[in-house]
Short mmCIF file of C-alpha atoms and ligand atoms in Angstrom, two decimals:
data_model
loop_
_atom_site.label_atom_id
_atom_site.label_comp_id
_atom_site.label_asym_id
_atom_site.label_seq_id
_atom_site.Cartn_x
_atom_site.Cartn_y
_atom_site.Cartn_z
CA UNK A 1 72.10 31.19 82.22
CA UNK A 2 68.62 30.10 82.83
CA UNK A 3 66.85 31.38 85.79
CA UNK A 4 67.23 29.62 89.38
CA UNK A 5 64.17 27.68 90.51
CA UNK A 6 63.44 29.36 93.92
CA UNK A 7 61.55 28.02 96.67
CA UNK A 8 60.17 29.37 99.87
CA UNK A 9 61.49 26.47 102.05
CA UNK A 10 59.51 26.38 104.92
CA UNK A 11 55.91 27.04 103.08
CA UNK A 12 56.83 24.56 100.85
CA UNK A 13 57.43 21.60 103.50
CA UNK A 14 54.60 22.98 105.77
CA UNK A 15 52.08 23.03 102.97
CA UNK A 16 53.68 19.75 101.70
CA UNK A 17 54.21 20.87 98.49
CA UNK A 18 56.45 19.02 95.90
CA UNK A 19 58.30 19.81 92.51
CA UNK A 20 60.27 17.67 90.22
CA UNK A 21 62.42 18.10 87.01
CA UNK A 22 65.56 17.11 84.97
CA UNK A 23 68.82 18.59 84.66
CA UNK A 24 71.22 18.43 82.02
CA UNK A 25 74.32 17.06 84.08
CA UNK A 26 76.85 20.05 82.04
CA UNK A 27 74.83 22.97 84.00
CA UNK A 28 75.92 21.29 87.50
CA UNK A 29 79.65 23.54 86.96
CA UNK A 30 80.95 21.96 90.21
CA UNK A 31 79.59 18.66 89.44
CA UNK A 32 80.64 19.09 86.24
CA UNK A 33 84.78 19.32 87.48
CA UNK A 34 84.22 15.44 88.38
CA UNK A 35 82.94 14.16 85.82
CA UNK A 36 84.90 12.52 82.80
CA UNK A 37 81.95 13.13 80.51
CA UNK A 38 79.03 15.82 80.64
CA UNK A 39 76.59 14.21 78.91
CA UNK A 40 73.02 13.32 80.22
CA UNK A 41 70.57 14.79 82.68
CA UNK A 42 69.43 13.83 86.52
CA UNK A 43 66.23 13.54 87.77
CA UNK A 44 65.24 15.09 90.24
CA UNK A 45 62.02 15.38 92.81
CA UNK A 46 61.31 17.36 95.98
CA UNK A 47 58.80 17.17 98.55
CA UNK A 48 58.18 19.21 101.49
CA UNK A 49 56.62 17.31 104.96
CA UNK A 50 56.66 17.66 108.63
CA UNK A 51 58.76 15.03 110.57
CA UNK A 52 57.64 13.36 113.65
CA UNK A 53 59.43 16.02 115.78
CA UNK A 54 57.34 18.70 113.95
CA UNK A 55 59.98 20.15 112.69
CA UNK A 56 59.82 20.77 108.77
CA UNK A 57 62.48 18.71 106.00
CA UNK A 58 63.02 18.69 102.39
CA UNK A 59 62.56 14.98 100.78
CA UNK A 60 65.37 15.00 98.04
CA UNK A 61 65.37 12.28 95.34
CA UNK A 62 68.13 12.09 92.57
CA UNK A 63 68.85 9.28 89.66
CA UNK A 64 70.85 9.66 87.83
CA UNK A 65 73.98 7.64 85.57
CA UNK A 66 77.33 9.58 86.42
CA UNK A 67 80.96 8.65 84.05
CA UNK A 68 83.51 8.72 86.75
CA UNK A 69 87.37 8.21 86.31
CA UNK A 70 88.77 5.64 88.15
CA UNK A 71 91.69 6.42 90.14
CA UNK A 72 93.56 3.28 89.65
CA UNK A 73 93.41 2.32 85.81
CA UNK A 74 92.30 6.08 84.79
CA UNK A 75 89.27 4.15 82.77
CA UNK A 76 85.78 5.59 82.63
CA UNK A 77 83.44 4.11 84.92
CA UNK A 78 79.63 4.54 85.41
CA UNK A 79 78.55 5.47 88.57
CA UNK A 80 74.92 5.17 89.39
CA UNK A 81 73.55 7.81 91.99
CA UNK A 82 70.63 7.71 93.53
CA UNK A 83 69.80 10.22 96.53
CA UNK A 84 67.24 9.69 98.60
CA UNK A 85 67.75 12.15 101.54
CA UNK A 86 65.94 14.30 104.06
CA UNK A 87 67.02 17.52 104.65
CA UNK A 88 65.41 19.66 107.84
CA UNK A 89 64.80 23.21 107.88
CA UNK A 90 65.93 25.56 111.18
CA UNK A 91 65.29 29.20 111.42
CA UNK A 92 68.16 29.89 112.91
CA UNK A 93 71.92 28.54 112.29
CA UNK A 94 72.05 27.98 116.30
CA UNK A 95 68.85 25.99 115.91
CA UNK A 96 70.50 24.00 113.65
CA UNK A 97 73.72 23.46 115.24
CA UNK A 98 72.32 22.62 118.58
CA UNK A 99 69.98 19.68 116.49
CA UNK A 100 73.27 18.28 114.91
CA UNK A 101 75.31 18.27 118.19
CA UNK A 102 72.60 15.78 119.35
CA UNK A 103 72.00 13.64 115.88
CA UNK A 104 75.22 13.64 113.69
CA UNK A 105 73.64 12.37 111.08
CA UNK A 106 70.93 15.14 110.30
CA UNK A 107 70.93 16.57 106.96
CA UNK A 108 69.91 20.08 107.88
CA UNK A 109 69.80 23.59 106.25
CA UNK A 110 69.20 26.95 107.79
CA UNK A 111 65.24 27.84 105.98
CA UNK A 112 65.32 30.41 103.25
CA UNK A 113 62.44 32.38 101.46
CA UNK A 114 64.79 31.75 98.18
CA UNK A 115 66.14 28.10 98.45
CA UNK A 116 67.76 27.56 95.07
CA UNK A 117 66.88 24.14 94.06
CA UNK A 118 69.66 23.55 91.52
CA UNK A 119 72.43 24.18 94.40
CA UNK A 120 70.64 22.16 96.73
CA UNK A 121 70.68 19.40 94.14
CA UNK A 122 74.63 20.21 93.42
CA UNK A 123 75.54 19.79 97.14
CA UNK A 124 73.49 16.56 96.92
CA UNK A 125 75.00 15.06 94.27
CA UNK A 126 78.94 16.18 95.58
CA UNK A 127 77.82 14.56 98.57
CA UNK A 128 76.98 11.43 97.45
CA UNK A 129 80.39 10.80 95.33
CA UNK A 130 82.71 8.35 95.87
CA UNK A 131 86.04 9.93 97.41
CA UNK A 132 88.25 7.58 94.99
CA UNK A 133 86.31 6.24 92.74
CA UNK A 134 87.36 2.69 91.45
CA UNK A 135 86.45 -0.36 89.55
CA UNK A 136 85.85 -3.14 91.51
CA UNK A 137 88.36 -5.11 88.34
CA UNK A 138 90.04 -2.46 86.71
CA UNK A 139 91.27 -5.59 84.27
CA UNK A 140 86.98 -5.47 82.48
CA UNK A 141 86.63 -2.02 82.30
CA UNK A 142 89.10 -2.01 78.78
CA UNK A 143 87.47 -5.14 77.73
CA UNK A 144 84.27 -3.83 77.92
CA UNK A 145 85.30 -0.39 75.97
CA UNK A 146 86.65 -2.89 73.11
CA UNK A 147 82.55 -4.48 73.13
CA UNK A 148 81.18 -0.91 73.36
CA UNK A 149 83.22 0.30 70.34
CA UNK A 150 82.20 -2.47 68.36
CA UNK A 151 79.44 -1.72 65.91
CA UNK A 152 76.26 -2.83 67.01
CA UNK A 153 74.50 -5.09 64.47
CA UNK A 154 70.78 -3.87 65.52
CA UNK A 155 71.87 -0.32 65.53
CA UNK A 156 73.73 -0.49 61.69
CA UNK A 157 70.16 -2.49 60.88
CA UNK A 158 68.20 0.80 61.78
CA UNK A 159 70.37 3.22 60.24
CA UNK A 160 70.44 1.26 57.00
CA UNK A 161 66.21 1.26 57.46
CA UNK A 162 66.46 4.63 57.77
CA UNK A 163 68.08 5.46 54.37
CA UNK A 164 65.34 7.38 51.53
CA UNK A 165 63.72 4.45 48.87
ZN1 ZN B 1 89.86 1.03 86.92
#
């Protein structure tokens, strides 16, 4: 286990501070339970503001490529994600419910001196997943395997290259 990358939430949006990183998509465990293949990393960048309501948010961006398994056909599917969200900090959890009774669409967190970035990014991700996640034509998804499994001519060029003189 690597160690969690803490944040004091509400200095870092009042001093509009920002971070960013990658994560290797197998340490996200309950991402990880969705995924048909672990492989690859997100990116990731945070930056802390003041909204027009003076109260203080997160800016959340993710990309990332995600291999899904779609319900109908049971194929692998890519998934691209890419979060963009704004998450705003209350000091208190009634402070925060009383804000989302009046704007249901508020991405809000109760402000902690220890914010663990890597969960916040985990609950981001979850949230942005499909439900049932399908291809639009399940009939091209085992077409295109077939093409993907074919040897690439370019790629058996460079590993021939690549062979000592
Ligand atoms: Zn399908």
């Amino acid at each position: 286990m690597s160690t969690p990358i803490l944040i004091d939430s509400l200095s870092f949006a009042r001093d509009r501070q920002s971070r960013s990183g990658r994560i290797a998509l197998a340490k996200l465990a309950r991402v990880v339970e969705e995924l048909a293949a672990t492989d690859g990393e997100l990116v990731w960048s945070l930056q802390g503001d003041i909204d027009t309501l003076s109260r203080p948010f997160l800016r959340l961006q993710i990309q990332t490529v995600l291999t899904l398994r779609c319900q109908r056909c049971l194929e692998t599917m890519p998934f691209s994600l890419d979060v963009d969200s704004r998450i705003t900090l209350f000091t208190s959890e009634a402070r925060l419910e009383s804000a989302c009774e009046m704007d249901e669409s508020l991405d809000a967190i109760v402000a902690t001196e220890e914010l663990n970035i890597e969960a916040l990014i985990e609950d981001e991700v979850l949230l942005a997943l499909p439900i049932a996640p399908r291809h639009e034509n399940c009939g091209n998804a085992a077409l295109e395997r077939s093409r993907a499994e074919r040897p690439n001519p370019f790629a058996v060029l460079a590993s021939l290259k690549r062979q000592p003189e």
